XYZ file of C-alpha atoms in Angstrom:
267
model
C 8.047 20.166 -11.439
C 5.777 17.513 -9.667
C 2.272 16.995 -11.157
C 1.337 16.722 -7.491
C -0.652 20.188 -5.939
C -2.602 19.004 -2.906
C -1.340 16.518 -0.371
C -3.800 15.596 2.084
C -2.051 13.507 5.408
C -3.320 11.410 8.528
C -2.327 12.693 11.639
C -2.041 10.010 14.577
C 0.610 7.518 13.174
C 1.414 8.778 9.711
C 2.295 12.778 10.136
C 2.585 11.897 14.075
C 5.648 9.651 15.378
C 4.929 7.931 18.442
C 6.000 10.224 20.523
C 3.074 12.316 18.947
C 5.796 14.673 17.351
C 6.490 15.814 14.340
C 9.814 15.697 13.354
C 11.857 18.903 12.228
C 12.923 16.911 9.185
C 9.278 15.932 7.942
C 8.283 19.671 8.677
C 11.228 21.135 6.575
C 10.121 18.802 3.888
C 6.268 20.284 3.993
C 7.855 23.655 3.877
C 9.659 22.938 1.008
C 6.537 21.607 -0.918
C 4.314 24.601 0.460
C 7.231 26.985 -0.911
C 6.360 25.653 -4.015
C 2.939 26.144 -4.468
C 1.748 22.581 -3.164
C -1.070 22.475 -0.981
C -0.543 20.404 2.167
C -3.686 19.747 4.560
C -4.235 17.708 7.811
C -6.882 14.774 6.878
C -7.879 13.632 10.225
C -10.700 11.526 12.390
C -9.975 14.234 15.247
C -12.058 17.166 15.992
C -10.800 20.370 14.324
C -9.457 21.854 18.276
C -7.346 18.892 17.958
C -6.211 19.191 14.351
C -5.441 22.969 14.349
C -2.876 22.594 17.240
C -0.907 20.398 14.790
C -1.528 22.561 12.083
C 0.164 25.663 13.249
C 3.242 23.635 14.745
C 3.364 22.933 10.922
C 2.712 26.103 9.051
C -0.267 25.094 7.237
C -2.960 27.756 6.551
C -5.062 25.794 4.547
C -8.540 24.422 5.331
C -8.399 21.407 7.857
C -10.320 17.718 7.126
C -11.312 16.621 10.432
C -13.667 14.073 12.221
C -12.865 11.680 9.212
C -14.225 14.098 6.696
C -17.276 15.182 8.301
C -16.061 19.146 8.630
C -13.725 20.978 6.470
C -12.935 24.135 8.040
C -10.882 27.367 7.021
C -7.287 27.190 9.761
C -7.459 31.093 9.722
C -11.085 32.409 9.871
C -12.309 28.977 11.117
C -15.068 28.854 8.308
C -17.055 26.079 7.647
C -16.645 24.869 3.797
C -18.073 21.090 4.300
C -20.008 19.568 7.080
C -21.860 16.378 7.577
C -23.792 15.175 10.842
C -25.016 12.073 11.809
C -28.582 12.074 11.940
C -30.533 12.207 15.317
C -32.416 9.056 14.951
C -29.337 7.017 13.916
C -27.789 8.843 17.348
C -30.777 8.076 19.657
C -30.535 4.230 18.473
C -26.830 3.893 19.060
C -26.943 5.453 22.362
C -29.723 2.440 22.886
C -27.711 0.220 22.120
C -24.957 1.208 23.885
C -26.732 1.769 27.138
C -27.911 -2.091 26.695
C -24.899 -3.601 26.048
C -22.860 -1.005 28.894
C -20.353 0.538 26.098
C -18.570 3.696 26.384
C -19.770 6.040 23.817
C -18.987 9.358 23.204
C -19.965 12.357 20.828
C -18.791 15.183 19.099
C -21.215 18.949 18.996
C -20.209 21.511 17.877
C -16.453 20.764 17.957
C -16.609 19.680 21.714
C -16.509 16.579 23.189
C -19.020 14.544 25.225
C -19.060 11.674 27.212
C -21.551 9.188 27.680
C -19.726 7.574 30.101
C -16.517 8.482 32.428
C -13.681 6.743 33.172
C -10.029 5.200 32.077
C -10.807 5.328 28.797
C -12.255 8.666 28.270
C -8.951 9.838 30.203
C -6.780 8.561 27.428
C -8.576 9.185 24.889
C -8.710 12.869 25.516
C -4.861 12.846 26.879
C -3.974 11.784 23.454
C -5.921 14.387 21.658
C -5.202 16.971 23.935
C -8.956 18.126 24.529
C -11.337 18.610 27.545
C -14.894 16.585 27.279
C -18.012 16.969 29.303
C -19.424 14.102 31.065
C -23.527 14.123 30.400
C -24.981 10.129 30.922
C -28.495 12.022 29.277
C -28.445 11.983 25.469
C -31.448 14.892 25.797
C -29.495 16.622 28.589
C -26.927 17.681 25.150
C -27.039 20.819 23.722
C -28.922 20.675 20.363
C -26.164 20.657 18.057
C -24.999 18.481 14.787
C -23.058 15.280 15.844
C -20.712 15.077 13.901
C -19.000 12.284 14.888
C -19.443 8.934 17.189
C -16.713 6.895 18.854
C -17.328 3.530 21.103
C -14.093 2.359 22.792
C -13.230 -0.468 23.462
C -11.685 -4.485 22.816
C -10.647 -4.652 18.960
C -12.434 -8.153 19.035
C -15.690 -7.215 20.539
C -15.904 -3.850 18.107
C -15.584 -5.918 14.836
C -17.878 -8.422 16.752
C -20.961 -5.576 17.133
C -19.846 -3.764 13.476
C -22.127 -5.871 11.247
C -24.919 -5.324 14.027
C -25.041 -1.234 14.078
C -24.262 -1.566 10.160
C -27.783 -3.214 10.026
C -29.341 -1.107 13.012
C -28.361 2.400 11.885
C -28.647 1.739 8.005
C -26.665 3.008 4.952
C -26.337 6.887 5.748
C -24.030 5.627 8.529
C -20.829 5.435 7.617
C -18.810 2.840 10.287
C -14.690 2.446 10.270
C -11.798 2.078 13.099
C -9.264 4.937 13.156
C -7.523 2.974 15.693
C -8.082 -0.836 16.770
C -10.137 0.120 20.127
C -12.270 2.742 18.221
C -15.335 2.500 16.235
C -16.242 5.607 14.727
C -19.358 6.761 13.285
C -20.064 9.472 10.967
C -22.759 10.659 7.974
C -21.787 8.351 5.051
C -20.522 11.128 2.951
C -17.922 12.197 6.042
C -15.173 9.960 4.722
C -11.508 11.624 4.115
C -12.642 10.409 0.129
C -15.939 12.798 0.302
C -13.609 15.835 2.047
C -10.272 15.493 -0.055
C -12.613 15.304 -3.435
C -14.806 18.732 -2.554
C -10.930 20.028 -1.365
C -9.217 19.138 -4.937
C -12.450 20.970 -6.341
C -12.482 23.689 -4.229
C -8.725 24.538 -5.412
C -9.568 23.310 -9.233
C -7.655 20.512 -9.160
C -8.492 17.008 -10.587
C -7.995 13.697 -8.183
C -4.820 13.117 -10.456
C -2.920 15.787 -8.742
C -3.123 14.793 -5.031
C -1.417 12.554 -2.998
C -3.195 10.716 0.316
C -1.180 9.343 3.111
C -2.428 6.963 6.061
C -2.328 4.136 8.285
C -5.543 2.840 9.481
C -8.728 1.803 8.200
C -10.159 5.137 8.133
C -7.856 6.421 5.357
C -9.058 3.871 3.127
C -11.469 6.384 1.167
C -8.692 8.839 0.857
C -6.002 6.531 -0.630
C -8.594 5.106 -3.098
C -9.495 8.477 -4.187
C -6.235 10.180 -4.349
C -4.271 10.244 -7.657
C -1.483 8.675 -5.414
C -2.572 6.807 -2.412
C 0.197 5.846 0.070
C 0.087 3.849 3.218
C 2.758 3.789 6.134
C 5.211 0.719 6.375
C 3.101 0.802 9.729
C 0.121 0.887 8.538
C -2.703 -1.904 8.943
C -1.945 -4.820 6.210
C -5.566 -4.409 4.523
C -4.409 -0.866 3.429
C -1.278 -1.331 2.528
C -2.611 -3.959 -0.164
C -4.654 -1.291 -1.768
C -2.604 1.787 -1.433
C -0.735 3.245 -5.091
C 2.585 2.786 -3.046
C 4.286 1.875 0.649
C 6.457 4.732 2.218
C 8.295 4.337 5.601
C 6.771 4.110 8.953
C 5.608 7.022 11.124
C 9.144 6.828 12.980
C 11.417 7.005 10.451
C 9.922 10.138 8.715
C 7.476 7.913 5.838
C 5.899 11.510 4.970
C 8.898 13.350 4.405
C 9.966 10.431 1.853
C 6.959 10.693 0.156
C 7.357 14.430 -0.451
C 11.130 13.943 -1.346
C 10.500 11.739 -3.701
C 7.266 12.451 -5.211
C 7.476 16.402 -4.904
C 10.780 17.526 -4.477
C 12.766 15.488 -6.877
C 9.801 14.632 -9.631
């Protein structure tokens, strides 16, 4: 029997093919490991709304990582077991500095979306998460709420250009990553996938040898460093493939449902 009991996975790009499915093979494969006692969560930067729709195509009735490991919440009673917000005064100067410089920014209360700032962008983003937003220019015109998570959108270049900036202007409880190439994310530096899948392994009594992390982007990096096995997708940006434990296939041709055969199934 595998040593593996808790297999936390990235959604957009890893679990997700690009046709933002996933496949009946990788799902009988989860099954499987679920059938035997393995734990398999969602380990996501999207908002929980977004997450749990995935989740139940899936079967999984475990708690959900979401916003990059800000909130871990219960699938089936929706409780909260870990949050972390991004402090008010690190939100007031970003919006600044994004009203300055004409960015599109957008925020996360309360597990709903708000925008800034309308437009193309906002369109797809919320098309590919399958979420509505609300459109409010006036950061005090928000509800009072946690934010629990920051996103700018927009040119890869300019976004790594303006990264070393806000990592000076907003300071070290900040954490900043990409989760995509266009998006800069920003969350409370202990809402990392690493923070969420170590109080997870804990929660269920389980030492970091016995999980397993899969990803693709940047934003996974915490998670595969952490994780007792830390895989990255043959698609997955070159930085984390370097560092990952081991290199399964890419999010088309079922890289998930190899990593359970192989490291669940038949260990």
């Amino acid at each position: 029997m595998s040593s593996y009991r808790l297999i936390a996975i990235d959604l957009d790009d890893t679990l997700l093919n690009d046709k933002l499915e996933v496949t009946d093979a990788t799902r009988d494969a989860l099954a499987q490991a679920m059938s035997q006692g393995v734990r398999v969560t969602l380990a996501t930067g999207r908002m929980f709304a977004s997450a749990k729709q995935t989740a139940a195509q899936v079967g999984l009735n475990v708690p959900l990582i979401t916003y990059q490991g800000s909130l871990v919440r219960n699938l089936l009673d929706e409780r909260t077991l870990y949050e972390r917000s991004v402090d008010l005064e690190a939100v007031r100067k970003l919006y600044g500095f994004t009203r300055e410089r004409k960015l599109h920014l957008q925020t996360y209360i309360d597990d709903k979306l708000y925008s800034f700032d309308d437009g193309d962008r906002l369109a797809a983003y919320a098309k590919q998460s399958n979420i509505p937003y609300i459109v409010e220019p006036d950061l005090d015109a928000l509800p009072v709420g946690h934010h629990t998570k920051l996103i700018i959108i927009d040119e890869p270049a300019l976004l790594d250009e303006i990264a070393p900036e806000l990592h000076a202007l907003l300071g070290p409880d900040v954490h900043i990553t990409k989760s995509k190439p266009h998006y800069l994310e920003f969350t409370h530096s202990e809402g990392t996938k690493g923070h969420a899948l170590r109080f997870l392994a804990e929660h269920y009594g389980l030492t970091m040898d016995q999980t397993i992390a899969i990803g693709d982007s940047w934003n996974d990096r915490e998670m595969i460093e952490a994780a007792g096995l830390g895989v990255a997708m043959a698609n997955a940006v070159p930085a984390l493939r370097e560092i990952a434990d081991y290199v399964t296939a890419s999010n088309n041709e079922d890289g998930v449902k190899q990593v359970v055969d192989k490291f669940i199934l038949n260990a």
